[in-house]
Amino acid sequence: MPPIADFDQMSCPTPRRQHERVLLGHGSGGKLSADLIQRVFLKELGNDVLSSLEDSATLALGSLEPAVDDARSGPRIAFTTDSFVVKPLFFPGGDIGKLAVFGTVNDLAVVGATPLYLSAAFILEEGFEIELLRRIVISMRHACDQAGVTLVTGDTKVVDRGKGDEVFITTTGIGLHAANHALSIRNARPGDQIIVSGTIGDHGMTIMSTREGIEFETALQSDTAPLNDLTRAMLDACPSIRVMRDPTRGGVSSTLNELATASNVGILLDEASIPVRPEVHSACEMLGLDPMYVANEGKLIVVVAEQDCQSLMKVMKQHPLGRDAAVIGNVTADHAGMVVMRTLVGGQRVVTMLAGEQLPRIC
Amino acid sequence: MPPIADFDQMSCPTPRRQHERVLLGHGSGGKLSADLIQRVFLKELGNDVLSSLEDSATLALGSLEPAVDDARSGPRIAFTTDSFVVKPLFFPGGDIGKLAVFGTVNDLAVVGATPLYLSAAFILEEGFEIELLRRIVISMRHACDQAGVTLVTGDTKVVDRGKGDEVFITTTGIGLHAANHALSIRNARPGDQIIVSGTIGDHGMTIMSTREGIEFETALQSDTAPLNDLTRAMLDACPSIRVMRDPTRGGVSSTLNELATASNVGILLDEASIPVRPEVHSACEMLGLDPMYVANEGKLIVVVAEQDCQSLMKVMKQHPLGRDAAVIGNVTADHAGMVVMRTLVGGQRVVTMLAGEQLPRIC
C-alpha cells in the first residue's frame, strides 16, 4: 500500500556503495525507500509490470501474459502485497490486523479493481500471547466482512524470541478490473484538479501520539478504512478519473511527488484548502511535524479533469468516507516534476518528498 | 508451502488455554502447528476455501465466487502464500531468495496449476547489509527465470535493530488451473500407490548440518527446486493423479498423516523402498533424527491409481527431478487416518505426525 516503498514506486537512482546497510529510513516511503527499490529491486527484478509504478500489478490471465497497457481478452486482475509491522499492535481506531486487511484492499481499490480475495502470512515471535493473536485474527475477520473480501489462504511461521517483534502480517490481494477505465499514475494532465477525500495525518499522528504517550482533548483516532466502496461509487459516477492513490507511508507530499514525476507535470497546492483536524494540527505542532508527510490509512488522492470535478466531489461528499473531501490544488504544465504549495501566509514553497524517516513502523 | 502450518492444513482441536504463548513448535509443520491453525485461524476465519486443506486456494474469477469443487465458467486460478524465515540465509544448494520463489511455485504446481506470477514482500532489519540483500534478490531473479514465473509486485518494510532477523521474505503466487484435473488431498482411495519423487531429508539436513557446523565426506546440499515442469509432465501423461504434495516442514510423515486424515484412508509404507542419501542417513543418525520428519524443498509425494502407477513412474524417472522416484507404499482401507510402516527389520510401526519442533526456521 505505501507509495514508493512498494516496488512499483521509485526514482532517484544513486551509485552503489560498499558495506552499505539498511536504515530505518529505507522503510519510510520517502526518498531512501525509492533509492533502495530502484538500486536493488528494480535493477535486478525490473519488468514491465513491476516497473509500471502502480499500487497493484495488472495481469491478464486469459493470455498468460502481463497486461500493462490495455484490456486484452480474458479477465484482468489486480495483484498487490504488503507487510505490516506497525507498533503498537493495537491503537485507537484499529490494530495491525485491520490495517493489514484494509491496506491491501485499498491498494486494489485505487487501481479501480474490485477486491475479492486475500492471503495472510504471519511471522510470530516465540512467546507472543495467543490471546492477542486471536484478537488480531478476529479483527481481520471483521475487516474482511466490512470490505467484502474473503481470506482464502495463509501461512504461519515462528521465529525465536528476540528475532521478531510479536507479529508481522503480510497480506496479498487479488481484485478484478472493470473494463471501462484505466487509472494510472502517469495520466495526470495540466488543468486537472486534485482532490483529497478527507482530513490528512490522522493515522500517523495517532500512532505517534500513542507511542509518545501524548493525550489530546479530543482523542486522535486512526482513519484506517476500506476505500473500495467509495472508489466504486466514484468510478461508477465518473469513469474518467485519471489517478487514485492512497497516501500512506510518506504522506500526501510523497504521493504527489511521485505523481508529478510519473506524469511529468507540476502540481500547485493551496495550503488553506487542505483539511487537517485541529487535534492532528496540534499534535504536529507539538512534535514539529508537517501533516503533509504523515501517513494516512483511509484517504484518497484523486486526479480528475476539471469539467468532472464538481460532479465527482458531489458523489464523494455523499459517502461517509468522503464527507470531508476537498479540492486541494491542480495540475500544471509549469514546474514539471515538482509540487509547489501556496502557503497560508501568501508565499509559495516547494513540497519535497520525505527525505529521512519520520516514524518507523507506522504500518 | 509447508503442509499443516499453512492455514489450509490442520486438525486436532484442543481447548482454549489462558495466557498461552507461541512456541517454536507452533511453526514446525506438525501437531502444534495444526493445533494453532485450527484453534485460532480456522476458528475465526474459516470458510470453504480456507478450510479445504489444499496447498493453494482455488478461485473462479469469472463468477466472483470461490470455486471449491468444480470448474465453473471463467478461468480458475490457484493462489498461495508463504513467509520464509530460514537461517542461515545462504546454505549449500540455495538461499532464502531461491527458497521463497521455489516454495511458492511448488505450492501452485502440486495443485496442478501453472505458476505465473509472484509477489514478494521483504521485512528488513535495520543494519542488514545491502550487498547481501542484492545477492538474495539476484538469486530470486534466477529462480523466477528457472521456474518461468514473473515477479510483478512487492513491498519493503524496515524494522528496528533487534526486532527482526536480517530479512524475512513473504512470497505469494498466482497460477492458472488446467480444466482437466481436480487434485485434492481428499482423493486418495484404497489400492492407490504412493510415490516419492526422490531422496528425502536433503534440505532439512543441509540446514541443520550448516548450523551445527557438521561436515560430511560428501557435502550435503538442499534439494530446493521448482517442481512445476515435473508436475506438468506428470499431469500431461497421467491426468488421473489423485493427489500431489510437497513434503516440506514436518517432512514426509506429516504430509502422509494429513493425507490419511483428509482422505480417511490408511497408508502402509515399506521402509526399504524409501530413498535416503547415505550422507543424509549418517547426519540423521548422528543427530538422532528420523528422515521421515525432515523437510524437503524439491520433492513430491504423489498418490495414483495402481493401474497408472508404472506409466507415471516412467515419466517421472525421465525427468531430472524425478530420477530417483520410488513407490514407497500404498493406500489401504484398514487403519483409516493412520500411517503404518513395514520396518527394515520386519516389524511394523506407526508413523505419527511431528509432535514438537525438530528444527526451527527450516524455511
Short mmCIF file of C-alpha atoms in Angstrom, two decimals, chain A residues 2 5-8 16 19-24 26-27 36-37 39-41 43-45 47 49-50 57 59-61 64-66 75 77 79-83 85 116-131 133-134 137-138 140-141 150-160 162-165 168 170 172-174 176 249 361 363, chain B residues 2 5-8 16 19-24 26-27 36-37 39-41 43-45 47 49-50 57 59-61 64-66 75 77 79-83 85 116-131 133-134 137-138 140-141 150-160 162-165 168 170 172-174 176 249 361 363:
data_model
loop_
_atom_site.label_atom_id
_atom_site.label_comp_id
_atom_site.label_asym_id
_atom_site.label_seq_id
_atom_site.Cartn_x
_atom_site.Cartn_y
_atom_site.Cartn_z
CA PRO A 2 2.57 2.60 0.91
CA ALA A 5 8.20 1.67 -0.71
CA ASP A 6 6.20 -0.57 -2.94
CA PHE A 7 8.48 -1.85 -5.66
CA ASP A 8 6.30 -0.24 -8.16
CA ARG A 16 26.33 1.51 -5.44
CA HIS A 19 29.18 -2.09 3.07
CA GLU A 20 26.04 -0.05 2.98
CA ARG A 21 23.41 -1.16 5.47
CA VAL A 22 19.66 -0.96 5.71
CA LEU A 23 18.49 2.15 7.60
CA LEU A 24 15.09 2.75 9.14
CA HIS A 26 14.67 2.74 3.82
CA GLY A 27 11.17 1.90 5.04
CA LEU A 36 16.60 1.14 -2.34
CA ILE A 37 13.81 -0.02 -4.61
CA ARG A 39 19.00 0.29 -6.93
CA VAL A 40 18.31 -3.18 -5.65
CA PHE A 41 14.85 -4.43 -6.53
CA LYS A 43 17.65 -3.09 -11.04
CA GLU A 44 17.65 -6.85 -10.53
CA LEU A 45 14.00 -7.74 -10.95
CA ASN A 47 9.99 -5.87 -15.79
CA VAL A 49 4.63 -4.78 -14.73
CA LEU A 50 6.87 -4.41 -11.69
CA ALA A 57 0.05 -5.06 -10.74
CA LEU A 59 -2.39 -9.08 -15.07
CA ALA A 60 -4.32 -10.66 -17.91
CA LEU A 61 -4.96 -14.27 -17.08
CA LEU A 64 -0.90 -15.89 -19.73
CA GLU A 65 0.78 -12.55 -20.39
CA PRO A 66 1.14 -9.47 -18.21
CA PRO A 75 -10.38 -11.01 -17.14
CA ILE A 77 -6.82 -8.96 -12.34
CA PHE A 79 -2.47 -8.15 -7.56
CA THR A 80 -0.73 -6.43 -4.64
CA THR A 81 1.18 -7.29 -1.46
CA ASP A 82 2.20 -5.51 1.75
CA SER A 83 3.86 -6.46 5.00
CA VAL A 85 4.94 -4.27 11.10
CA LEU A 116 -12.02 -10.20 -3.96
CA TYR A 117 -9.51 -12.44 -2.19
CA LEU A 118 -6.76 -12.06 0.37
CA SER A 119 -3.97 -14.23 1.66
CA ALA A 120 -2.36 -13.63 5.05
CA ALA A 121 1.07 -14.82 6.20
CA PHE A 122 2.00 -14.44 9.86
CA ILE A 123 5.52 -14.29 11.28
CA LEU A 124 5.11 -14.86 15.01
CA GLU A 125 7.73 -14.31 17.67
CA GLU A 126 8.15 -17.14 20.15
CA GLY A 127 6.39 -16.10 23.37
CA PHE A 128 3.71 -13.95 21.76
CA GLU A 129 0.46 -14.32 23.64
CA ILE A 130 -2.02 -16.41 21.69
CA GLU A 131 -4.97 -14.47 23.08
CA LEU A 133 -3.15 -13.25 18.16
CA ARG A 134 -6.77 -14.32 18.44
CA VAL A 137 -7.42 -12.57 13.75
CA ILE A 138 -10.96 -11.69 14.86
CA MET A 140 -9.19 -9.34 10.43
CA ARG A 141 -12.41 -11.27 10.04
CA THR A 150 -12.57 -13.41 1.56
CA LEU A 151 -9.36 -14.59 3.18
CA VAL A 152 -8.68 -17.80 1.29
CA THR A 153 -5.14 -18.94 2.12
CA GLY A 154 -2.44 -18.30 4.68
CA ASP A 155 0.74 -19.33 6.41
CA THR A 156 2.34 -19.14 9.84
CA LYS A 157 5.99 -19.12 10.75
CA VAL A 158 7.53 -18.79 14.19
CA VAL A 159 10.90 -17.14 14.86
CA ASP A 160 12.87 -17.42 18.08
CA GLY A 162 14.29 -11.63 20.03
CA LYS A 163 14.34 -12.32 16.27
CA GLY A 164 10.94 -10.83 15.51
CA ASP A 165 8.54 -8.49 17.29
CA PHE A 168 4.24 -9.30 11.44
CA THR A 170 1.84 -9.91 5.11
CA THR A 172 -1.67 -10.15 -0.59
CA GLY A 173 -4.79 -9.33 -2.54
CA ILE A 174 -6.47 -10.19 -5.82
CA LEU A 176 -10.96 -7.93 -10.64
CA ARG A 249 3.79 6.00 4.26
CA ARG A 361 6.76 1.15 11.66
CA CYS A 363 2.03 0.43 9.15
CA PRO B 2 4.79 -26.30 4.28
CA ALA B 5 1.38 -24.83 9.01
CA ASP B 6 -0.45 -23.45 6.05
CA PHE B 7 -3.90 -22.45 7.20
CA ASP B 8 -5.32 -24.86 4.80
CA ARG B 16 -8.56 -22.76 24.78
CA HIS B 19 -2.04 -16.92 28.86
CA GLU B 20 -0.84 -19.43 26.35
CA ARG B 21 2.10 -18.26 24.30
CA VAL B 22 3.50 -19.01 20.88
CA LEU B 23 6.13 -21.77 20.96
CA LEU B 24 8.70 -22.57 18.31
CA HIS B 26 3.83 -23.80 16.50
CA GLY B 27 5.88 -23.29 13.36
CA LEU B 36 -2.80 -23.30 16.34
CA ILE B 37 -4.28 -23.15 12.86
CA ARG B 39 -7.98 -23.11 17.20
CA VAL B 40 -7.13 -19.60 16.12
CA PHE B 41 -7.10 -19.17 12.37
CA LYS B 43 -11.99 -20.99 14.11
CA GLU B 44 -12.12 -17.27 13.40
CA LEU B 45 -11.56 -17.11 9.66
CA ASN B 47 -14.58 -20.62 5.04
CA VAL B 49 -11.77 -22.32 0.52
CA LEU B 50 -9.53 -21.65 3.52
CA ALA B 57 -6.69 -21.91 -2.80
CA LEU B 59 -10.67 -19.39 -7.12
CA ALA B 60 -13.01 -18.81 -10.04
CA LEU B 61 -12.63 -15.26 -11.22
CA LEU B 64 -16.64 -13.63 -8.43
CA GLU B 65 -17.22 -16.73 -6.33
CA PRO B 66 -14.79 -19.17 -4.77
CA PRO B 75 -10.51 -19.30 -15.60
CA ILE B 77 -6.75 -19.65 -10.53
CA PHE B 79 -3.45 -18.65 -5.01
CA THR B 80 -0.95 -19.38 -2.22
CA THR B 81 1.31 -17.54 0.22
CA ASP B 82 4.32 -18.37 2.42
CA SER B 83 6.71 -16.48 4.63
CA VAL B 85 12.47 -17.07 7.73
CA LEU B 116 2.51 -17.46 -13.47
CA TYR B 117 3.03 -14.52 -11.15
CA LEU B 118 4.66 -13.86 -7.80
CA SER B 119 4.67 -11.03 -5.31
CA ALA B 120 7.46 -10.59 -2.77
CA ALA B 121 7.31 -8.64 0.49
CA PHE B 122 10.54 -8.04 2.41
CA ILE B 123 10.82 -7.29 6.12
CA LEU B 124 14.36 -5.98 6.59
CA GLU B 125 16.15 -5.48 9.88
CA GLU B 126 17.89 -2.15 10.31
CA GLY B 127 21.62 -2.72 9.75
CA PHE B 128 21.27 -5.60 7.27
CA GLU B 129 23.95 -5.35 4.63
CA ILE B 130 22.53 -4.18 1.33
CA GLU B 131 25.03 -6.23 -0.65
CA LEU B 133 20.08 -8.18 0.02
CA ARG B 134 21.25 -7.70 -3.54
CA VAL B 137 17.35 -10.52 -5.00
CA ILE B 138 19.59 -11.70 -7.84
CA MET B 140 15.28 -14.64 -6.82
CA ARG B 141 15.58 -13.39 -10.39
CA THR B 150 7.32 -13.24 -13.23
CA LEU B 151 7.66 -11.23 -10.05
CA VAL B 152 5.16 -8.44 -10.62
CA THR B 153 4.69 -6.59 -7.34
CA GLY B 154 6.38 -6.19 -3.98
CA ASP B 155 6.86 -4.30 -0.76
CA THR B 156 9.64 -3.46 1.68
CA LYS B 157 9.38 -2.68 5.37
CA VAL B 158 12.21 -1.98 7.79
CA VAL B 159 12.08 -2.87 11.49
CA ASP B 160 14.46 -1.56 14.13
CA GLY B 162 16.83 -6.46 17.26
CA LYS B 163 13.17 -6.61 16.17
CA GLY B 164 13.72 -8.78 13.11
CA ASP B 165 16.50 -11.04 11.82
CA PHE B 168 12.17 -12.26 6.05
CA THR B 170 6.86 -13.47 2.00
CA THR B 172 2.52 -15.07 -2.85
CA GLY B 173 1.76 -16.80 -6.11
CA ILE B 174 -0.94 -16.96 -8.74
CA LEU B 176 -3.73 -20.93 -13.74
CA ARG B 249 8.06 -28.61 7.11
CA ARG B 361 13.31 -21.84 10.78
CA CYS B 363 12.29 -22.50 5.52
#
